[in-house]
PDB file of C-alpha atoms in Angstrom:
ATOM      1  CA  MET X  28       0.008   0.002   0.087  1.00 39.00           C
ATOM      2  CA  GLY X  29       1.295   3.495  -0.656  1.00 41.00           C
ATOM      3  CA  GLU X  30       3.647   2.606  -3.405  1.00 44.00           C
ATOM      4  CA  GLN X  31       4.139   4.930  -6.169  1.00 42.00           C
ATOM      5  CA  GLN X  32       6.005   3.071  -8.973  1.00 48.00           C
ATOM      6  CA  HIS X  33       3.235   3.619 -11.333  1.00 62.00           C
ATOM      7  CA  VAL X  34       2.474   7.233 -11.319  1.00 72.00           C
ATOM      8  CA  LYS X  35       2.334   8.829 -14.965  1.00 74.00           C
ATOM      9  CA  PHE X  36       4.349  12.060 -14.881  1.00 75.00           C
ATOM     10  CA  PRO X  37       5.025  14.293 -17.859  1.00 75.00           C
ATOM     11  CA  GLN X  38       8.491  13.598 -19.056  1.00 78.00           C
ATOM     12  CA  GLU X  39       9.715  17.166 -18.910  1.00 79.00           C
ATOM     13  CA  VAL X  40       8.797  17.154 -15.178  1.00 78.00           C
ATOM     14  CA  ILE X  41      10.506  14.107 -14.443  1.00 76.00           C
ATOM     15  CA  ASP X  42      13.577  15.316 -16.143  1.00 79.00           C
ATOM     16  CA  GLU X  43      13.636  18.698 -14.347  1.00 79.00           C
ATOM     17  CA  TYR X  44      13.396  16.850 -11.050  1.00 77.00           C
ATOM     18  CA  ALA X  45      15.899  14.349 -12.024  1.00 76.00           C
ATOM     19  CA  ALA X  46      18.613  16.847 -12.893  1.00 77.00           C
ATOM     20  CA  LEU X  47      18.143  18.221  -9.067  1.00 72.00           C
ATOM     21  CA  GLY X  48      18.545  14.555  -7.959  1.00 72.00           C
ATOM     22  CA  VAL X  49      14.960  14.367  -6.420  1.00 71.00           C
ATOM     23  CA  ASP X  50      13.067  11.135  -6.430  1.00 70.00           C
ATOM     24  CA  LEU X  51       9.711  12.542  -7.867  1.00 71.00           C
ATOM     25  CA  PRO X  52       7.615   9.415  -6.937  1.00 64.00           C
ATOM     26  CA  ALA X  53       8.578   9.726  -3.548  1.00 66.00           C
ATOM     27  CA  LEU X  54       8.182  13.497  -3.388  1.00 65.00           C
ATOM     28  CA  PHE X  55       4.720  13.463  -4.950  1.00 62.00           C
ATOM     29  CA  SER X  56       3.514  10.498  -3.078  1.00 63.00           C
ATOM     30  CA  ALA X  57       0.514  10.473  -0.723  1.00 65.00           C
ATOM     31  CA  GLY X  58       2.850  11.102   2.368  1.00 72.00           C
ATOM     32  CA  HIS X  59       2.678   9.136   5.680  1.00 83.00           C
ATOM     33  CA  LEU X  60      -0.912  10.026   6.372  1.00 88.00           C
ATOM     34  CA  GLY X  61      -2.053   9.133   2.795  1.00 84.00           C
ATOM     35  CA  ASN X  62      -0.148   5.867   2.694  1.00 86.00           C
ATOM     36  CA  ARG X  63      -1.836   4.868   5.887  1.00 92.00           C
ATOM     37  CA  MET X  64      -5.361   5.436   4.460  1.00 94.00           C
ATOM     38  CA  GLY X  65      -4.296   3.661   1.351  1.00 94.00           C
ATOM     39  CA  VAL X  66      -4.064   6.652  -1.066  1.00 94.00           C
ATOM     40  CA  GLN X  67      -2.589   5.747  -4.614  1.00 92.00           C
ATOM     41  CA  ILE X  68      -1.640   8.442  -6.967  1.00 91.00           C
ATOM     42  CA  ILE X  69      -2.459   7.211 -10.416  1.00 92.00           C
ATOM     43  CA  GLU X  70      -1.689  10.195 -12.720  1.00 91.00           C
ATOM     44  CA  ALA X  71       0.135  13.533 -11.861  1.00 91.00           C
ATOM     45  CA  SER X  72       0.483  16.685 -13.753  1.00 92.00           C
ATOM     46  CA  ALA X  73      -0.259  20.532 -13.125  1.00 95.00           C
ATOM     47  CA  GLU X  74      -3.488  20.070 -15.337  1.00 96.00           C
ATOM     48  CA  LYS X  75      -4.707  16.957 -13.625  1.00 97.00           C
ATOM     49  CA  VAL X  76      -4.076  14.540 -10.680  1.00 96.00           C
ATOM     50  CA  VAL X  77      -5.621  11.316 -10.229  1.00 96.00           C
ATOM     51  CA  GLY X  78      -5.867   9.272  -7.155  1.00 96.00           C
ATOM     52  CA  THR X  79      -7.627   6.470  -5.437  1.00 97.00           C
ATOM     53  CA  MET X  80      -8.497   5.508  -1.833  1.00 97.00           C
ATOM     54  CA  PRO X  81     -10.162   2.448  -0.340  1.00 98.00           C
ATOM     55  CA  VAL X  82     -13.219   2.928   1.660  1.00 98.00           C
ATOM     56  CA  GLU X  83     -12.469   0.020   3.950  1.00 97.00           C
ATOM     57  CA  GLY X  84     -10.414   1.421   6.988  1.00 96.00           C
ATOM     58  CA  ASN X  85     -11.436   4.995   6.295  1.00 97.00           C
ATOM     59  CA  THR X  86     -14.998   4.897   7.727  1.00 97.00           C
ATOM     60  CA  GLN X  87     -16.884   6.577  10.397  1.00 96.00           C
ATOM     61  CA  PRO X  88     -19.058   4.641  12.956  1.00 95.00           C
ATOM     62  CA  TYR X  89     -22.064   3.944  10.646  1.00 94.00           C
ATOM     63  CA  GLY X  90     -19.775   2.305   7.987  1.00 96.00           C
ATOM     64  CA  LEU X  91     -19.780   5.157   5.371  1.00 97.00           C
ATOM     65  CA  LEU X  92     -16.645   6.829   4.191  1.00 98.00           C
ATOM     66  CA  HIS X  93     -15.432   9.327   6.643  1.00 98.00           C
ATOM     67  CA  GLY X  94     -15.751  12.825   5.512  1.00 97.00           C
ATOM     68  CA  GLY X  95     -12.388  13.478   6.682  1.00 97.00           C
ATOM     69  CA  ALA X  96     -10.849  10.647   4.734  1.00 97.00           C
ATOM     70  CA  SER X  97     -12.424  12.332   1.545  1.00 98.00           C
ATOM     71  CA  ALA X  98     -10.645  15.657   2.792  1.00 97.00           C
ATOM     72  CA  VAL X  99      -7.436  13.850   3.117  1.00 96.00           C
ATOM     73  CA  LEU X 100      -7.734  12.491  -0.661  1.00 97.00           C
ATOM     74  CA  ALA X 101      -8.911  15.820  -1.879  1.00 98.00           C
ATOM     75  CA  GLU X 102      -5.999  17.897   0.026  1.00 96.00           C
ATOM     76  CA  THR X 103      -3.359  15.266  -1.152  1.00 94.00           C
ATOM     77  CA  LEU X 104      -4.442  15.465  -4.973  1.00 96.00           C
ATOM     78  CA  GLY X 105      -4.839  19.338  -4.864  1.00 97.00           C
ATOM     79  CA  SER X 106      -1.481  19.882  -3.165  1.00 94.00           C
ATOM     80  CA  ILE X 107       0.224  17.618  -5.802  1.00 93.00           C
ATOM     81  CA  GLY X 108      -1.104  19.574  -8.435  1.00 96.00           C
ATOM     82  CA  SER X 109      -0.246  22.682  -6.859  1.00 96.00           C
ATOM     83  CA  MET X 110       3.430  21.500  -6.254  1.00 92.00           C
ATOM     84  CA  LEU X 111       3.810  20.457  -9.925  1.00 93.00           C
ATOM     85  CA  HIS X 112       2.401  24.007 -11.047  1.00 96.00           C
ATOM     86  CA  GLY X 113       4.925  25.676  -8.649  1.00 95.00           C
ATOM     87  CA  GLY X 114       7.962  23.895 -10.013  1.00 91.00           C
ATOM     88  CA  VAL X 115      10.946  22.733  -8.364  1.00 87.00           C
ATOM     89  CA  SER X 116      11.703  26.244  -6.687  1.00 88.00           C
ATOM     90  CA  LYS X 117       8.523  26.474  -4.700  1.00 91.00           C
ATOM     91  CA  ILE X 118       6.450  24.275  -2.159  1.00 89.00           C
ATOM     92  CA  ALA X 119       2.634  24.182  -1.908  1.00 93.00           C
ATOM     93  CA  VAL X 120       1.110  24.830   1.486  1.00 94.00           C
ATOM     94  CA  GLY X 121      -2.655  24.407   1.665  1.00 95.00           C
ATOM     95  CA  VAL X 122      -4.310  27.522   3.171  1.00 97.00           C
ATOM     96  CA  ASP X 123      -7.997  26.702   2.512  1.00 98.00           C
ATOM     97  CA  LEU X 124      -9.996  23.400   2.004  1.00 98.00           C
ATOM     98  CA  ASN X 125     -13.633  23.003   1.731  1.00 98.00           C
ATOM     99  CA  CYS X 126     -15.524  20.057   1.115  1.00 98.00           C
ATOM    100  CA  THR X 127     -19.144  19.254   0.333  1.00 98.00           C
ATOM    101  CA  HIS X 128     -20.406  15.589   1.006  1.00 98.00           C
ATOM    102  CA  HIS X 129     -22.950  14.379  -1.413  1.00 98.00           C
ATOM    103  CA  ARG X 130     -23.330  10.707  -0.757  1.00 97.00           C
ATOM    104  CA  GLY X 131     -21.989   7.991   1.497  1.00 96.00           C
ATOM    105  CA  ALA X 132     -19.822   5.264   0.119  1.00 98.00           C
ATOM    106  CA  ARG X 133     -19.644   1.864   2.147  1.00 97.00           C
ATOM    107  CA  SER X 134     -17.343  -0.289   0.098  1.00 97.00           C
ATOM    108  CA  GLY X 135     -14.876  -0.355  -2.776  1.00 98.00           C
ATOM    109  CA  LEU X 136     -12.645   2.613  -4.125  1.00 98.00           C
ATOM    110  CA  VAL X 137     -13.190   6.002  -4.400  1.00 98.00           C
ATOM    111  CA  THR X 138     -11.503   7.967  -6.986  1.00 98.00           C
ATOM    112  CA  GLY X 139     -10.502  11.729  -7.012  1.00 98.00           C
ATOM    113  CA  VAL X 140      -9.720  14.003  -9.884  1.00 98.00           C
ATOM    114  CA  ALA X 141      -8.126  17.435  -9.270  1.00 98.00           C
ATOM    115  CA  THR X 142      -8.234  20.004 -12.011  1.00 98.00           C
ATOM    116  CA  PRO X 143      -7.000  23.472 -11.797  1.00 98.00           C
ATOM    117  CA  VAL X 144      -9.444  26.475 -11.187  1.00 98.00           C
ATOM    118  CA  HIS X 145      -6.576  29.152 -10.896  1.00 98.00           C
ATOM    119  CA  ARG X 146      -2.756  28.727 -11.186  1.00 98.00           C
ATOM    120  CA  GLY X 147      -0.962  31.865 -10.308  1.00 97.00           C
ATOM    121  CA  ARG X 148       2.462  32.788  -9.021  1.00 96.00           C
ATOM    122  CA  SER X 149       1.619  32.814  -5.607  1.00 97.00           C
ATOM    123  CA  THR X 150      -1.251  30.642  -5.148  1.00 98.00           C
ATOM    124  CA  ALA X 151      -2.971  27.702  -6.905  1.00 98.00           C
ATOM    125  CA  THR X 152      -6.523  26.484  -6.426  1.00 98.00           C
ATOM    126  CA  TYR X 153      -7.854  23.033  -7.404  1.00 98.00           C
ATOM    127  CA  GLU X 154     -11.358  21.474  -7.865  1.00 98.00           C
ATOM    128  CA  ILE X 155     -11.414  17.855  -6.725  1.00 98.00           C
ATOM    129  CA  VAL X 156     -14.188  15.599  -7.611  1.00 98.00           C
ATOM    130  CA  ILE X 157     -14.494  12.329  -5.572  1.00 98.00           C
ATOM    131  CA  THR X 158     -16.655   9.494  -6.890  1.00 98.00           C
ATOM    132  CA  ASP X 159     -17.396   5.957  -6.245  1.00 98.00           C
ATOM    133  CA  GLU X 160     -17.081   2.773  -8.521  1.00 98.00           C
ATOM    134  CA  GLN X 161     -20.440   3.658  -9.933  1.00 98.00           C
ATOM    135  CA  ASP X 162     -19.112   6.893 -10.939  1.00 98.00           C
ATOM    136  CA  LYS X 163     -21.508   8.925  -8.580  1.00 98.00           C
ATOM    137  CA  ARG X 164     -20.304  11.865  -6.872  1.00 98.00           C
ATOM    138  CA  VAL X 165     -19.363  11.417  -3.213  1.00 98.00           C
ATOM    139  CA  CYS X 166     -17.543  14.657  -2.510  1.00 98.00           C
ATOM    140  CA  SER X 167     -16.784  18.194  -4.124  1.00 98.00           C
ATOM    141  CA  ALA X 168     -13.782  19.910  -2.844  1.00 98.00           C
ATOM    142  CA  ARG X 169     -11.717  22.949  -3.394  1.00 98.00           C
ATOM    143  CA  LEU X 170      -8.251  23.400  -2.265  1.00 98.00           C
ATOM    144  CA  THR X 171      -6.124  26.844  -2.352  1.00 98.00           C
ATOM    145  CA  CYS X 172      -2.651  26.534  -1.759  1.00 98.00           C
ATOM    146  CA  MET X 173      -0.052  29.157  -1.241  1.00 98.00           C
ATOM    147  CA  LEU X 174       3.330  28.686  -3.315  1.00 97.00           C
ATOM    148  CA  ARG X 175       6.339  29.777  -1.467  1.00 94.00           C
ATOM    149  CA  GLU X 176      10.031  29.868  -2.330  1.00 92.00           C
ATOM    150  CA  ILE X 177      11.619  26.520  -0.958  1.00 83.00           C
ATOM    151  CA  THR X 178      14.073  27.018   1.731  1.00 81.00           C
ATOM    152  CA  ALA X 179      17.272  25.030   2.825  1.00 78.00           C
ATOM    153  CA  LYS X 180      15.041  23.869   5.929  1.00 78.00           C
ATOM    154  CA  ASP X 181      12.469  22.561   3.371  1.00 73.00           C
ATOM    155  CA  ALA X 182      14.934  20.818   1.178  1.00 68.00           C
ATOM    156  CA  ASP X 183      16.174  18.736   4.141  1.00 72.00           C
ATOM    157  CA  ASN X 184      12.795  17.187   4.184  1.00 68.00           C
ATOM    158  CA  LEU X 185      12.428  16.318   0.571  1.00 61.00           C
ATOM    159  CA  PRO X 186      13.076  12.712  -0.252  1.00 56.00           C
ATOM    160  CA  ASP X 187      16.713  12.475  -2.007  1.00 52.00           C
ATOM    161  CA  ALA X 188      16.641  16.298  -2.687  1.00 46.00           C
ATOM    162  CA  GLY X 189      20.141  17.822  -2.894  1.00 43.00           C
ATOM    163  CA  LYS X 190      22.026  15.121  -1.139  1.00 44.00           C
ATOM    164  CA  ASP X 191      24.784  15.469  -3.436  1.00 44.00           C
ATOM    165  CA  GLY X 192      25.099  19.231  -2.995  1.00 39.00           C
ATOM    166  CA  GLY X 193      22.499  20.007  -5.911  1.00 39.00           C
ATOM    167  CA  PRO X 194      20.751  23.260  -6.254  1.00 37.00           C
ATOM    168  CA  VAL X 195      17.579  22.732  -4.128  1.00 37.00           C
ATOM    169  CA  GLY X 196      17.420  24.909  -1.283  1.00 36.00           C
ATOM    170  CA  ALA X 197      20.780  26.354  -2.022  1.00 31.00           C
TER     171      ALA X 197
END
């Protein structure tokens, strides 16, 4: 669970990060929380991020998908899109997330698709639509991230970034 070997990235993005010694799949993974929840990133670009999450293990006491789990999936996908938009010199920090829960899901996988609403120099906003296996909308979310310049402290936390004296965080 949580392995990211099959993520589809645009080749130019892979090349840009590889030149800095950054392990792109590890950098744009679901993170520790997303991994615990079974989030899988399927496709990732600044134009579209797709990911899935199992309902099992992510439910509230009534057996329905927990709204907080939908929020984790939404923020993960929107943050990845924002990070890819910001490029290698910036990090994305979520500043606003809202979710509307339309229907419950009791089993299977939910799929989230994040698409940009706004991509600027200092902020990026993504709409995230989460659907069940019958393609019925479970949740609509919107995430706005602040894009800020990466610092040396940030670079120390990136997987394999700048370990060979590369330019990240320099």
